Coordinates of C-alpha atoms in Angstrom, one line a residue:
X257 CA -7.2 1.5 26.2
X258 CA -8.5 2.1 22.6
X259 CA -9.2 -0.9 20.4
X260 CA -8.3 -0.9 16.7
X261 CA -9.4 -3.5 14.1
X262 CA -7.2 -3.8 11.0
X263 CA -8.3 -5.7 7.9
X264 CA -5.4 -6.9 5.8
X265 CA -3.1 -6.7 8.8
X266 CA -0.5 -8.9 7.3
X267 CA 0.1 -6.6 4.4
X268 CA 2.6 -3.8 4.1
X269 CA 0.4 -1.1 5.5
X270 CA -1.3 -3.3 8.1
X271 CA 2.1 -4.3 9.6
X272 CA 3.4 -0.8 9.8
X273 CA 0.1 0.5 11.2
X274 CA 0.1 -2.3 13.9
X275 CA 3.6 -1.2 15.0
X276 CA 2.4 2.4 15.1
X277 CA -0.8 1.8 17.0
X278 CA 0.8 -0.5 19.6
X279 CA 3.4 2.2 20.4
X280 CA 0.4 4.6 20.9
X281 CA -1.0 2.2 23.5
X282 CA -3.7 0.6 21.5
X283 CA -5.1 -2.9 21.7
X284 CA -4.8 -4.1 18.1
X285 CA -6.9 -6.8 16.4
X286 CA -5.9 -7.9 12.9
X287 CA -7.9 -10.0 10.4
X288 CA -6.0 -12.4 8.1
X289 CA -7.2 -14.9 5.6
X290 CA -6.6 -18.6 6.2
X291 CA -3.8 -19.9 3.9
X292 CA -2.1 -23.2 3.4
X293 CA 1.2 -21.4 3.3
X294 CA 2.7 -18.9 5.8
X295 CA 1.6 -15.4 4.9
X296 CA 2.4 -13.6 8.2
X297 CA 6.1 -12.8 7.9
X298 CA 5.5 -9.0 8.2
X299 CA 3.8 -9.4 11.6
X300 CA 5.6 -12.3 13.2
X301 CA 7.4 -9.9 15.5
X302 CA 4.1 -9.0 17.1
X303 CA 2.7 -12.5 18.0
X304 CA 5.4 -15.2 17.7
X305 CA 6.3 -15.9 21.3
X306 CA 10.1 -15.8 21.0
X307 CA 9.9 -12.6 18.8
X308 CA 6.9 -11.0 20.5
X309 CA 7.2 -7.2 21.1
X310 CA 3.6 -6.7 22.4
X311 CA 0.9 -8.4 24.5
X312 CA -1.8 -6.3 23.0
X313 CA -1.9 -7.8 19.5
X314 CA -4.5 -10.3 18.5
X315 CA -5.0 -12.2 15.2
X316 CA -8.4 -13.3 13.9
X317 CA -9.2 -15.3 10.7
X318 CA -11.6 -13.8 8.4
X319 CA -12.4 -12.7 4.8
X320 CA -13.9 -9.6 3.2
X321 CA -16.3 -11.8 1.3
X322 CA -17.8 -13.3 4.5
X323 CA -20.5 -11.1 5.9
X324 CA -21.4 -13.2 9.0
X325 CA -17.7 -13.4 9.9
X326 CA -17.2 -9.6 9.7
X327 CA -20.3 -8.9 11.8
X328 CA -19.3 -11.4 14.4
X329 CA -15.8 -10.0 14.8
X330 CA -16.9 -6.4 15.0
X331 CA -19.6 -7.4 17.5
X332 CA -17.0 -9.2 19.7
X333 CA -14.2 -6.6 19.5
X334 CA -16.4 -3.5 19.5
X335 CA -13.4 -1.5 18.1
X336 CA -13.0 2.3 18.5
X337 CA -11.3 2.4 15.1
X338 CA -11.5 0.2 12.0
X339 CA -8.8 0.5 9.3
X340 CA -10.0 -1.3 6.2
X341 CA -6.8 -2.0 4.4
X342 CA -7.7 -5.5 3.0
X343 CA -7.9 -5.5 -0.8
X344 CA -6.9 -7.4 -4.0
X345 CA -4.5 -4.6 -4.7
X346 CA -2.5 -5.7 -7.7
X347 CA -3.7 -3.6 -10.7
X348 CA -2.6 -6.0 -13.4
X349 CA -4.1 -9.0 -11.6
X350 CA -7.4 -7.2 -11.2
X351 CA -7.9 -7.5 -15.0
X352 CA -7.7 -11.3 -14.6
X353 CA -9.9 -11.5 -11.5
X354 CA -12.3 -8.6 -11.9
X355 CA -15.3 -10.2 -10.1
X356 CA -13.2 -11.2 -7.1
X357 CA -11.6 -7.7 -7.0
X358 CA -15.1 -6.1 -7.0
X359 CA -16.3 -8.4 -4.2
X360 CA -13.4 -7.8 -1.9
X361 CA -12.5 -4.1 -2.7
X362 CA -16.0 -2.8 -3.3
X363 CA -18.6 -4.9 -1.6
X364 CA -16.2 -5.8 1.2
X365 CA -16.2 -2.1 2.2
X366 CA -20.0 -2.1 2.3
X367 CA -20.0 -5.2 4.6
X368 CA -17.9 -3.3 7.2
X369 CA -20.0 -0.2 7.0
X370 CA -23.2 -2.2 7.3
X371 CA -21.8 -4.3 10.2
X372 CA -21.1 -1.2 12.2
X373 CA -24.5 0.2 11.4
X374 CA -26.4 -3.0 12.2
X375 CA -24.6 -3.4 15.5
X376 CA -25.4 0.2 16.5
X377 CA -21.8 1.3 16.7
X378 CA -22.2 4.3 14.5
X379 CA -21.3 6.8 17.3
X380 CA -18.5 4.6 18.8
X381 CA -16.5 3.3 15.9
X382 CA -14.6 5.4 13.4
X383 CA -13.9 3.9 10.0
X384 CA -10.9 4.5 7.8
X385 CA -11.3 3.3 4.2
X386 CA -8.1 2.8 2.2
X387 CA -8.8 4.5 -1.1
X388 CA -6.2 4.8 -3.8
X389 CA -4.7 7.2 -6.4
X390 CA -5.8 4.7 -9.0
X391 CA -9.2 6.4 -8.7
X392 CA -7.8 9.2 -10.8
X393 CA -6.6 6.9 -13.5
X394 CA -6.8 8.9 -16.7
X395 CA -6.0 12.1 -14.8
X396 CA -8.3 15.1 -15.3
X397 CA -5.9 17.6 -13.7
X398 CA -2.3 17.7 -12.3
X399 CA -1.8 17.5 -9.4
X400 CA -4.7 15.5 -8.2
X401 CA -6.5 16.7 -5.1
X402 CA -9.6 15.9 -3.1
X403 CA -11.8 17.7 -5.6
X404 CA -10.3 16.2 -8.8
X405 CA -12.8 14.1 -10.8
X406 CA -12.2 10.4 -10.8
X407 CA -11.5 8.3 -14.0
X408 CA -10.3 4.8 -12.9
X409 CA -8.6 2.7 -15.6
X410 CA -8.7 -0.8 -14.1
X411 CA -11.1 -3.2 -12.3
X412 CA -9.1 -2.5 -9.1
X413 CA -9.6 1.3 -9.5
X414 CA -13.3 0.8 -10.4
X415 CA -13.9 -1.4 -7.3
X416 CA -12.1 1.1 -5.1
X417 CA -14.4 3.8 -6.6
X418 CA -17.4 2.0 -5.2
X419 CA -15.6 1.7 -1.8
X420 CA -14.9 5.4 -1.8
X421 CA -18.5 6.5 -2.6
X422 CA -20.2 4.0 -0.3
X423 CA -18.0 5.2 2.6
X424 CA -19.0 8.8 1.8
X425 CA -22.6 7.8 1.4
X426 CA -22.8 6.1 4.8
X427 CA -21.1 9.1 6.4
X428 CA -23.7 11.5 5.0
X429 CA -26.7 9.1 5.4
X430 CA -26.1 7.7 8.9
X431 CA -23.8 10.4 10.4
X432 CA -21.0 7.9 10.8
X433 CA -17.3 8.9 11.2
X434 CA -16.3 7.1 8.0
X435 CA -13.5 8.6 5.9
X436 CA -11.3 8.0 2.9
X437 CA -7.6 8.3 2.7
X438 CA -6.7 8.6 -1.0
X439 CA -3.2 7.1 -0.8
X440 CA -0.8 7.6 -3.7
X441 CA 1.9 5.0 -4.3
X442 CA 3.6 4.1 -1.0
X443 CA 6.5 1.7 -0.9
X444 CA 8.8 0.1 1.7
X445 CA 11.1 -2.8 2.5
X446 CA 7.9 -4.7 3.3
X447 CA 6.3 -4.2 -0.1
X448 CA 5.1 -7.3 -1.9
X449 CA 7.7 -8.8 -4.3
X450 CA 5.3 -8.5 -7.3
X451 CA 5.1 -4.7 -7.2
X452 CA 7.5 -2.9 -9.5
X453 CA 9.4 -1.0 -6.8
X454 CA 10.3 -4.1 -4.8
X455 CA 10.8 -6.1 -8.0
X456 CA 13.4 -3.6 -8.9
X457 CA 15.2 -3.4 -5.6
X458 CA 15.4 -7.2 -5.2
X459 CA 16.7 -7.6 -8.7
X460 CA 19.3 -4.8 -8.1
X461 CA 20.5 -6.7 -5.0
X462 CA 20.8 -9.9 -7.0
X463 CA 22.5 -8.3 -10.0
X464 CA 25.0 -6.5 -7.7
X465 CA 25.8 -9.9 -6.1
X466 CA 26.1 -11.9 -9.4
X467 CA 22.9 -13.8 -8.7
X468 CA 20.9 -12.4 -11.6
X469 CA 21.8 -11.0 -15.0
X470 CA 19.0 -8.5 -15.8
X471 CA 15.5 -7.4 -14.9
X472 CA 12.5 -7.1 -17.3
X473 CA 10.2 -4.1 -16.8
X474 CA 7.1 -2.6 -18.4
X475 CA 6.5 1.1 -19.1
X476 CA 9.7 2.9 -18.0
X477 CA 8.0 6.3 -18.6
X478 CA 5.1 5.7 -16.2
X479 CA 5.2 8.5 -13.5
X480 CA 4.3 8.0 -9.9
X481 CA 4.1 9.9 -6.6
X482 CA 6.1 7.5 -4.4
X483 CA 6.2 7.8 -0.6
X484 CA 7.3 5.7 2.4
X485 CA 4.5 3.5 3.7
X486 CA 5.8 3.9 7.3
X487 CA 5.1 7.7 7.0
X488 CA 1.7 7.1 5.4
X489 CA 0.2 5.0 8.2
X490 CA 0.7 7.9 10.6
X491 CA -1.5 10.0 8.3
X492 CA -4.2 7.3 8.4
X493 CA -4.3 7.6 12.1
X494 CA -4.3 11.4 12.0
X495 CA -7.3 11.3 9.7
X496 CA -9.3 9.3 12.3
X497 CA -8.2 11.7 15.1
X498 CA -9.5 14.8 13.2
X499 CA -12.4 16.6 14.7
X500 CA -14.6 16.1 11.7
X501 CA -14.9 13.2 9.2
X502 CA -13.2 14.3 6.0
X503 CA -11.4 12.7 3.0
X504 CA -7.7 13.4 2.4
X505 CA -5.2 12.9 -0.3
X506 CA -2.0 11.3 1.1
X507 CA 0.9 11.9 -1.2
X508 CA 4.4 13.6 -1.4
X509 CA 3.7 16.1 -4.1
X510 CA 6.7 14.8 -6.1
X511 CA 6.7 12.6 -9.2
X512 CA 9.3 10.2 -10.6
X513 CA 9.4 7.7 -13.5
X514 CA 10.0 4.0 -13.2
X515 CA 13.3 4.7 -15.0
X516 CA 14.3 7.1 -12.3
X517 CA 13.5 4.6 -9.6
X518 CA 15.6 1.9 -11.3
X519 CA 18.5 4.3 -12.0
X520 CA 18.6 5.4 -8.3
X521 CA 18.3 1.8 -7.0
X522 CA 21.3 0.6 -9.1
X523 CA 23.2 3.7 -8.0
X524 CA 22.7 2.8 -4.3
X525 CA 24.2 -0.7 -5.2
X526 CA 27.2 0.9 -6.8
X527 CA 26.1 0.4 -10.4
X528 CA 25.8 3.2 -12.9
X529 CA 23.1 2.7 -15.6
X530 CA 23.2 4.2 -19.1
X531 CA 19.9 4.1 -21.0
X532 CA 19.9 3.4 -24.8
X533 CA 17.1 3.1 -27.3
X534 CA 13.4 4.1 -27.1
X535 CA 10.1 2.4 -26.3
X536 CA 10.1 -1.4 -26.2
X537 CA 13.7 -1.4 -27.5
X538 CA 15.1 0.7 -24.6
X539 CA 17.8 -1.0 -22.5
X540 CA 19.7 -0.2 -19.4
X541 CA 23.4 -0.8 -19.7
X542 CA 25.9 -1.3 -16.9
X543 CA 28.3 1.6 -17.6
X544 CA 31.3 -0.3 -16.3
X545 CA 30.8 -3.7 -17.9
X546 CA 28.7 -2.8 -21.0
X547 CA 26.2 -5.6 -20.0
X548 CA 22.4 -5.2 -20.5
X549 CA 20.9 -5.2 -17.1
X550 CA 17.4 -3.8 -17.9
X551 CA 15.1 -4.7 -20.7
X552 CA 11.5 -3.8 -21.6
X553 CA 8.9 -6.6 -21.8
X554 CA 5.5 -5.5 -23.3
X555 CA 3.9 -8.3 -21.3
X556 CA 4.2 -6.0 -18.3
X557 CA 2.3 -3.2 -19.9
X558 CA -1.2 -2.4 -18.6
X559 CA -4.3 -2.9 -20.8
X560 CA -5.2 0.7 -19.9
X561 CA -2.2 2.6 -18.8
X562 CA -2.1 5.2 -16.1
X563 CA 0.6 7.6 -17.4
X564 CA 1.1 9.9 -14.4
X565 CA -0.1 10.3 -10.8
X566 CA 0.8 13.3 -8.7
X567 CA -0.9 14.1 -5.5
X568 CA -1.5 17.4 -3.7
X569 CA -1.1 16.8 0.1
X570 CA -1.8 20.5 1.0
X571 CA -5.0 19.6 2.9
X572 CA -3.3 16.9 5.0
X573 CA -0.4 19.2 5.7
X574 CA -2.6 22.1 6.8
X575 CA -5.3 20.4 8.8
X576 CA -3.5 17.4 10.1
X577 CA 0.1 18.8 10.4
X578 CA 1.4 15.8 8.5
X579 CA 4.8 16.0 6.8
X580 CA 4.6 14.0 3.5
X581 CA 8.4 14.1 2.8
X582 CA 9.9 13.2 6.2
X583 CA 11.4 10.4 4.2
X584 CA 12.6 11.6 0.8
X585 CA 12.4 9.6 -2.4
X586 CA 16.1 9.1 -2.4
X587 CA 16.0 7.8 1.2
X588 CA 13.1 5.5 0.4
X589 CA 15.0 3.8 -2.5
X590 CA 18.1 3.5 -0.3
X591 CA 16.1 1.9 2.5
X592 CA 14.6 -0.7 0.1
X593 CA 17.9 -1.5 -1.7
X594 CA 19.9 -1.8 1.6
X595 CA 17.2 -4.1 3.0
X596 CA 17.3 -6.4 0.0
X597 CA 21.1 -6.5 -0.2
X598 CA 21.2 -7.4 3.5
X599 CA 18.4 -10.0 3.0
X600 CA 20.5 -11.6 0.2
X601 CA 23.6 -11.7 2.6
X602 CA 21.5 -13.4 5.3
X603 CA 20.3 -16.0 2.8
X604 CA 23.9 -16.7 1.7
X605 CA 24.9 -16.9 5.4
X606 CA 22.1 -19.4 6.2
X607 CA 23.1 -21.6 3.3
X608 CA 26.8 -21.6 4.4
X609 CA 25.8 -22.5 8.0
X610 CA 23.6 -25.3 6.7

């Protein structure tokens, strides 16, 4: 039985990857940070006794800033595969916590690579580093591919740039199977509530049910390549099964604006949006009631905006046989809106029963 170690296992990608690997017959070990509040809702179905769906899932406490802890865990588990998904991944917050972001996202990657090397596991353990489309930042060509020059525009992107290059350096210096998956935006019903896509779908559910009047958003013209996280974790696994260690762009090859995402989300909830005005004065109007349901708030603008990200998944399609659009953009938005509408109904039901 293969063993996999996942950092950031309680995040969106970590939870989907755990589900995927367990179905593949893996023994899965996940690292989470100790917290005074519960932060494991995405993986409770894997370890809570009454909900448990697998006996091959194990949780360990750890932190990407703790070198001795990382070395100890890798030494004890001796994993066949490591998926480094842990990160301070919120771009805007990275401007407020740049040093911490660098330590976790940049040096944290080095700690894992060094642990594998020090323990003599270079030939046994394959390492997947979660890189990001934010590496491209101020894009130098469209679409972005494996050979496109990087130009990160945030402390998060810069920290991930170090993670990317140190992974590549260890691969070339120590002949390790260490690879980067350059993931473009990938969303799901498990996305954190502070990310714009989930913020939109949750607000749409509340507005549709009379629980909220409107939503405040930042740059409506920002363009992103949005895919479904559940599809993307399959590509992570495929990258580590490839015969040779190579870096891959993981994207859909399609681009949509924040405005398009919001329009489609409202449509799935039965609300037609009409857009009026420009720039910070632009508003989304409920076509049926005439009420303002979307407004722009400059506070949500980035200090250094990334205007457009569009990935070219040709290499992954050709060499890995991966289908980047098995879940379409429209299906992704529908999945998220439906989930949040149902979540709201469950909350109302629980209150009624209480």
